[in-house]
């Protein structure tokens, strides 16, 4: 295994298993932070949470091909492993798992983990039909490889968090899933590796997502609990921005992702909006 300062770098499943076995034999707990790399403060907040709650933190850096559909940004997805190692080490990660595609998927791999109700087909699943099958498959493989006590995911990918919680329940993984808050830039834009695709004009236009959330929260605070009223106001605000094109702006049950008519505590209000060619997501949970 290679090292970066105090952090181990594993490229094989066997190396991860051997190290985790050693830690567990010593009675240590292990937290997993799955990532696709090109880390930002959203990711490092997950590492911080894992380091606070577990003795050892394993982060994975793997751009998972099975969760990208044809024509999506698999090849263009930003990568900078050296920079990622610096950030992970700084935030207390003990081991980074950085496998090749060949290490993760045999050439004839044909087994997937898929939730067969329509939860993964809601929201992002409408335009990304195979996405959550790929996410569940790779996360399930990472759970089997790392066998963590806890795994940490960002609330920014709200649908992913709900889908993973369901998979963990359905497949009886004895792993606690910890959801961590969205981290935003000072001006409100939710941190995302895909923000790097935005030019200066698009970066400004992208603020319309968090502005629409602020508007929705204000309408709710003023007593509006009708989902369609609030969603219509959010869509109207977003449509005023010439560079923005709405994929969806929806209010759904925070557990099964079915559309709702009333905005109750726990309702997930989520959106995907194209800014130029870049598809951005954001959300909040109604209080
Ligand atoms: O959220 C992500 O970055 C990815 O979907 C994940 C969970 C690392 C699986 O590839």
Short mmCIF file of C-alpha atoms and ligand atoms in Angstrom, two decimals:
data_model
loop_
_atom_site.label_atom_id
_atom_site.label_comp_id
_atom_site.label_asym_id
_atom_site.label_seq_id
_atom_site.Cartn_x
_atom_site.Cartn_y
_atom_site.Cartn_z
CA UNK A 1 0.00 0.00 0.00
CA UNK A 2 1.17 3.56 -0.70
CA UNK A 3 0.88 6.33 1.81
CA UNK A 4 0.24 10.07 1.72
CA UNK A 5 1.72 11.47 4.95
CA UNK A 6 -0.21 9.55 7.66
CA UNK A 7 -2.90 8.22 5.30
CA UNK A 8 -2.87 4.84 3.56
CA UNK A 9 -3.75 4.63 -0.13
CA UNK A 10 -5.27 1.30 -1.21
CA UNK A 11 -5.94 0.43 -4.83
CA UNK A 12 -7.11 -3.14 -4.27
CA UNK A 13 -10.07 -4.66 -2.47
CA UNK A 14 -7.71 -7.14 -0.77
CA UNK A 15 -5.63 -4.32 0.78
CA UNK A 16 -8.72 -2.57 2.16
CA UNK A 17 -10.03 -5.83 3.63
CA UNK A 18 -6.69 -6.66 5.28
CA UNK A 19 -6.40 -3.21 6.87
CA UNK A 20 -10.00 -3.07 8.10
CA UNK A 21 -9.64 -6.60 9.55
CA UNK A 22 -6.63 -5.37 11.54
CA UNK A 23 -8.51 -2.33 12.86
CA UNK A 24 -11.54 -4.39 13.82
CA UNK A 25 -9.35 -6.96 15.60
CA UNK A 26 -8.04 -4.05 17.68
CA UNK A 27 -11.64 -3.11 18.57
CA UNK A 28 -11.71 0.08 16.45
CA UNK A 29 -14.81 1.42 14.71
CA UNK A 30 -14.76 2.33 11.01
CA UNK A 31 -16.63 5.11 9.18
CA UNK A 32 -16.99 5.13 5.39
CA UNK A 33 -17.28 8.26 3.22
CA UNK A 34 -18.01 7.23 -0.39
CA UNK A 35 -17.07 9.91 -2.94
CA UNK A 36 -16.35 10.33 -6.62
CA UNK A 37 -13.43 12.65 -5.83
CA UNK A 38 -12.78 16.25 -6.82
CA UNK A 39 -13.53 17.02 -3.21
CA UNK A 40 -14.97 20.23 -1.79
CA UNK A 41 -16.15 21.33 1.67
CA UNK A 42 -19.31 19.24 1.28
CA UNK A 43 -17.15 16.10 1.18
CA UNK A 44 -14.71 17.22 3.86
CA UNK A 45 -17.66 17.91 6.20
CA UNK A 46 -18.56 14.22 5.78
CA UNK A 47 -14.98 13.22 6.64
CA UNK A 48 -15.08 15.53 9.69
CA UNK A 49 -18.34 13.92 10.85
CA UNK A 50 -16.89 10.43 10.30
CA UNK A 51 -13.68 11.33 12.18
CA UNK A 52 -15.74 12.69 15.09
CA UNK A 53 -17.88 9.53 15.31
CA UNK A 54 -15.51 6.69 14.36
CA UNK A 55 -11.96 5.63 15.26
CA UNK A 56 -10.90 5.17 11.62
CA UNK A 57 -12.20 6.86 8.47
CA UNK A 58 -12.11 5.19 5.07
CA UNK A 59 -12.95 7.41 2.07
CA UNK A 60 -13.44 6.00 -1.40
CA UNK A 61 -12.56 8.00 -4.50
CA UNK A 62 -14.11 6.27 -7.49
CA UNK A 63 -15.96 7.76 -10.47
CA UNK A 64 -18.51 4.99 -10.79
CA UNK A 65 -19.36 4.28 -14.45
CA UNK A 66 -22.56 2.31 -13.70
CA UNK A 67 -24.36 5.39 -12.36
CA UNK A 68 -23.81 7.48 -15.53
CA UNK A 69 -26.24 7.10 -18.42
CA UNK A 70 -25.29 7.37 -22.10
CA UNK A 71 -24.49 11.00 -22.99
CA UNK A 72 -23.87 12.00 -19.35
CA UNK A 73 -20.59 13.46 -18.07
CA UNK A 74 -18.64 10.28 -17.13
CA UNK A 75 -15.55 11.20 -19.20
CA UNK A 76 -15.72 14.92 -18.39
CA UNK A 77 -16.26 14.35 -14.64
CA UNK A 78 -13.50 16.38 -12.89
CA UNK A 79 -10.66 14.43 -11.27
CA UNK A 80 -7.66 15.50 -9.13
CA UNK A 81 -6.55 12.63 -6.92
CA UNK A 82 -3.45 14.36 -5.51
CA UNK A 83 -5.49 17.31 -4.30
CA UNK A 84 -8.13 14.91 -2.90
CA UNK A 85 -5.41 13.08 -0.91
CA UNK A 86 -4.23 16.37 0.61
CA UNK A 87 -7.75 17.28 1.75
CA UNK A 88 -8.59 13.81 3.04
CA UNK A 89 -5.39 13.56 5.07
CA UNK A 90 -5.91 17.04 6.50
CA UNK A 91 -9.41 16.09 7.69
CA UNK A 92 -8.35 12.92 9.46
CA UNK A 93 -8.96 10.20 6.88
CA UNK A 94 -6.98 7.03 7.68
CA UNK A 95 -7.29 5.21 4.36
CA UNK A 96 -8.36 6.24 0.88
CA UNK A 97 -9.64 3.51 -1.42
CA UNK A 98 -8.91 4.47 -5.03
CA UNK A 99 -9.68 1.45 -7.19
CA UNK A 100 -9.59 1.18 -10.96
CA UNK A 101 -12.80 0.37 -12.84
CA UNK A 102 -11.34 -3.12 -13.48
CA UNK A 103 -10.79 -3.67 -9.75
CA UNK A 104 -14.41 -2.81 -9.00
CA UNK A 105 -16.14 -4.47 -11.96
CA UNK A 106 -15.19 -7.78 -13.57
CA UNK A 107 -15.51 -7.51 -17.37
CA UNK A 108 -18.57 -9.78 -17.27
CA UNK A 109 -20.11 -8.31 -14.09
CA UNK A 110 -23.89 -8.62 -14.42
CA UNK A 111 -25.22 -8.34 -10.86
CA UNK A 112 -26.92 -5.14 -9.76
CA UNK A 113 -28.64 -3.91 -6.62
CA UNK A 114 -31.86 -2.17 -7.56
CA UNK A 115 -34.90 -0.96 -5.63
CA UNK A 116 -37.87 -2.21 -7.59
CA UNK A 117 -40.56 0.24 -6.50
CA UNK A 118 -40.89 3.59 -8.18
CA UNK A 119 -38.90 5.57 -5.57
CA UNK A 120 -35.71 5.64 -7.70
CA UNK A 121 -37.80 6.69 -10.72
CA UNK A 122 -39.06 9.87 -9.01
CA UNK A 123 -37.21 13.24 -9.15
CA UNK A 124 -33.74 12.69 -10.72
CA UNK A 125 -34.74 9.16 -11.74
CA UNK A 126 -37.12 10.58 -14.37
CA UNK A 127 -34.22 11.80 -16.51
CA UNK A 128 -31.54 9.45 -15.09
CA UNK A 129 -33.27 6.05 -15.28
CA UNK A 130 -30.25 3.86 -14.42
CA UNK A 131 -28.57 6.25 -12.00
CA UNK A 132 -29.81 4.84 -8.69
CA UNK A 133 -29.27 1.24 -9.77
CA UNK A 134 -25.59 2.20 -10.33
CA UNK A 135 -25.41 4.08 -7.01
CA UNK A 136 -26.98 1.20 -5.04
CA UNK A 137 -24.70 -1.33 -6.74
CA UNK A 138 -21.46 0.54 -6.06
CA UNK A 139 -22.42 1.59 -2.52
CA UNK A 140 -23.40 -1.99 -1.75
CA UNK A 141 -20.03 -3.18 -3.08
CA UNK A 142 -18.24 -0.56 -0.95
CA UNK A 143 -20.22 -1.71 2.11
CA UNK A 144 -19.15 -5.31 1.43
CA UNK A 145 -15.50 -4.31 0.91
CA UNK A 146 -15.11 -1.87 3.83
CA UNK A 147 -17.74 -3.33 6.25
CA UNK A 148 -18.04 0.04 8.04
CA UNK A 149 -19.95 0.65 11.26
CA UNK A 150 -21.31 3.91 9.85
CA UNK A 151 -21.45 5.49 6.38
CA UNK A 152 -21.77 9.23 5.73
CA UNK A 153 -23.75 10.85 2.88
CA UNK A 154 -24.68 14.47 2.10
CA UNK A 155 -28.24 15.76 2.28
CA UNK A 156 -27.48 17.63 -0.95
CA UNK A 157 -28.14 14.36 -2.84
CA UNK A 158 -31.41 13.97 -0.95
CA UNK A 159 -32.86 11.26 -3.19
CA UNK A 160 -29.62 9.27 -2.98
CA UNK A 161 -29.76 9.41 0.83
CA UNK A 162 -33.38 8.18 0.90
CA UNK A 163 -32.62 5.41 -1.63
CA UNK A 164 -29.54 4.24 0.33
CA UNK A 165 -31.45 4.17 3.61
CA UNK A 166 -34.07 1.98 1.92
CA UNK A 167 -31.43 -0.32 0.42
CA UNK A 168 -29.75 -0.69 3.84
CA UNK A 169 -33.08 -1.60 5.42
CA UNK A 170 -34.18 -3.96 2.65
CA UNK A 171 -30.82 -5.75 2.45
CA UNK A 172 -30.30 -5.85 6.25
CA UNK A 173 -26.92 -4.12 6.20
CA UNK A 174 -25.93 -3.57 9.83
CA UNK A 175 -24.57 -0.12 8.97
CA UNK A 176 -25.78 3.19 10.38
CA UNK A 177 -26.38 5.75 7.64
CA UNK A 178 -25.55 9.29 8.75
CA UNK A 179 -26.98 12.15 6.67
CA UNK A 180 -24.99 15.41 6.85
CA UNK A 181 -26.22 18.97 6.08
CA UNK A 182 -25.79 20.72 2.73
CA UNK A 183 -22.69 22.94 2.64
CA UNK A 184 -23.13 26.19 0.69
CA UNK A 185 -20.90 28.88 -0.76
CA UNK A 186 -21.23 32.24 1.02
CA UNK A 187 -23.70 33.43 -1.62
CA UNK A 188 -25.94 30.36 -1.17
CA UNK A 189 -24.90 28.05 -4.02
CA UNK A 190 -24.78 24.45 -2.78
CA UNK A 191 -21.24 23.06 -3.09
CA UNK A 192 -20.91 20.53 -5.92
CA UNK A 193 -18.05 19.14 -7.99
CA UNK A 194 -20.14 20.08 -11.03
CA UNK A 195 -20.00 23.81 -10.10
CA UNK A 196 -16.58 23.77 -11.80
CA UNK A 197 -18.38 23.41 -15.17
CA UNK A 198 -19.98 26.87 -14.76
CA UNK A 199 -18.49 29.96 -16.42
CA UNK A 200 -18.71 33.31 -14.58
CA UNK A 201 -22.10 34.22 -16.02
CA UNK A 202 -23.53 30.76 -15.31
CA UNK A 203 -22.09 30.80 -11.78
CA UNK A 204 -24.11 33.98 -11.13
CA UNK A 205 -27.23 32.51 -12.76
CA UNK A 206 -26.90 29.36 -10.60
CA UNK A 207 -27.85 31.42 -7.53
CA UNK A 208 -31.44 31.16 -8.71
CA UNK A 209 -31.66 27.69 -7.13
CA UNK A 210 -30.91 28.84 -3.58
CA UNK A 211 -32.95 32.03 -4.13
CA UNK A 212 -35.97 29.88 -5.01
CA UNK A 213 -35.42 27.90 -1.79
CA UNK A 214 -35.27 31.12 0.22
CA UNK A 215 -38.53 32.23 -1.42
CA UNK A 216 -40.20 28.89 -0.64
CA UNK A 217 -39.08 29.03 2.98
CA UNK A 218 -40.48 32.55 3.30
CA UNK A 219 -43.82 31.54 1.77
CA UNK A 220 -44.02 28.57 4.15
CA UNK A 221 -43.09 30.76 7.13
CA UNK A 222 -45.92 33.11 6.05
CA UNK A 223 -48.35 30.19 6.36
CA UNK A 224 -48.52 28.80 2.80
CA UNK A 225 -48.69 25.02 3.12
CA UNK A 226 -50.12 24.30 -0.34
CA UNK A 227 -47.37 22.58 -2.35
CA UNK A 228 -48.60 23.74 -5.77
CA UNK A 229 -48.75 27.40 -4.67
CA UNK A 230 -45.19 27.31 -3.34
CA UNK A 231 -43.80 25.25 -6.26
CA UNK A 232 -45.44 27.57 -8.80
CA UNK A 233 -43.77 30.59 -7.15
CA UNK A 234 -40.40 28.79 -7.14
CA UNK A 235 -40.73 27.82 -10.83
CA UNK A 236 -41.73 31.39 -11.79
CA UNK A 237 -38.65 32.78 -10.06
CA UNK A 238 -36.33 30.26 -11.74
CA UNK A 239 -37.91 30.90 -15.15
CA UNK A 240 -37.01 34.60 -14.85
CA UNK A 241 -33.36 33.55 -15.20
CA UNK A 242 -32.59 33.24 -18.94
CA UNK A 243 -29.75 30.69 -18.47
CA UNK A 244 -31.88 28.38 -16.31
CA UNK A 245 -34.02 25.51 -17.57
CA UNK A 246 -36.04 23.53 -15.05
CA UNK A 247 -35.79 19.74 -15.05
CA UNK A 248 -38.08 19.44 -12.01
CA UNK A 249 -39.14 21.36 -8.92
CA UNK A 250 -41.13 18.98 -6.71
CA UNK A 251 -42.48 18.41 -3.23
CA UNK A 252 -42.42 14.78 -2.15
CA UNK A 253 -42.81 12.65 0.94
CA UNK A 254 -39.39 12.54 2.60
CA UNK A 255 -39.60 8.77 3.06
CA UNK A 256 -41.15 7.26 -0.10
CA UNK A 257 -40.60 10.21 -2.50
CA UNK A 258 -44.24 10.24 -3.65
CA UNK A 259 -45.57 13.71 -4.64
CA UNK A 260 -47.53 15.48 -1.88
CA UNK A 261 -50.16 18.21 -1.92
CA UNK A 262 -49.42 19.69 1.51
CA UNK A 263 -46.08 20.90 2.83
CA UNK A 264 -45.80 19.07 6.16
CA UNK A 265 -42.74 18.85 8.40
CA UNK A 266 -40.46 16.29 6.75
CA UNK A 267 -41.63 17.04 3.19
CA UNK A 268 -38.69 17.16 0.77
CA UNK A 269 -38.77 20.08 -1.67
CA UNK A 270 -36.20 19.24 -4.35
CA UNK A 271 -35.15 20.57 -7.73
CA UNK A 272 -32.86 19.92 -10.67
CA UNK A 273 -32.18 22.88 -12.93
CA UNK A 274 -29.93 23.16 -15.96
CA UNK A 275 -27.73 26.23 -15.94
CA UNK A 276 -26.48 26.24 -19.49
CA UNK A 277 -25.45 22.60 -20.00
CA UNK A 278 -24.78 21.92 -16.30
CA UNK A 279 -27.46 20.14 -14.32
CA UNK A 280 -27.52 21.30 -10.69
CA UNK A 281 -29.60 19.95 -7.80
CA UNK A 282 -30.66 21.49 -4.51
CA UNK A 283 -33.31 20.86 -1.86
CA UNK A 284 -34.61 21.54 1.61
CA UNK A 285 -36.74 19.70 4.14
CA UNK A 286 -39.84 21.51 5.38
CA UNK A 287 -39.74 22.15 9.14
O1 LIG B 1 -22.60 10.90 -4.11
C1 LIG B 1 -21.68 10.43 -4.82
O2 LIG B 1 -20.65 11.06 -4.99
C2 LIG B 1 -21.85 9.08 -5.46
O3 LIG B 1 -23.15 8.90 -5.93
C3 LIG B 1 -21.44 7.90 -4.55
C4 LIG B 1 -22.32 7.80 -3.32
C5 LIG B 1 -19.98 8.09 -4.13
C6 LIG B 1 -21.55 6.58 -5.32
O4 LIG B 1 -20.73 6.57 -6.44
#
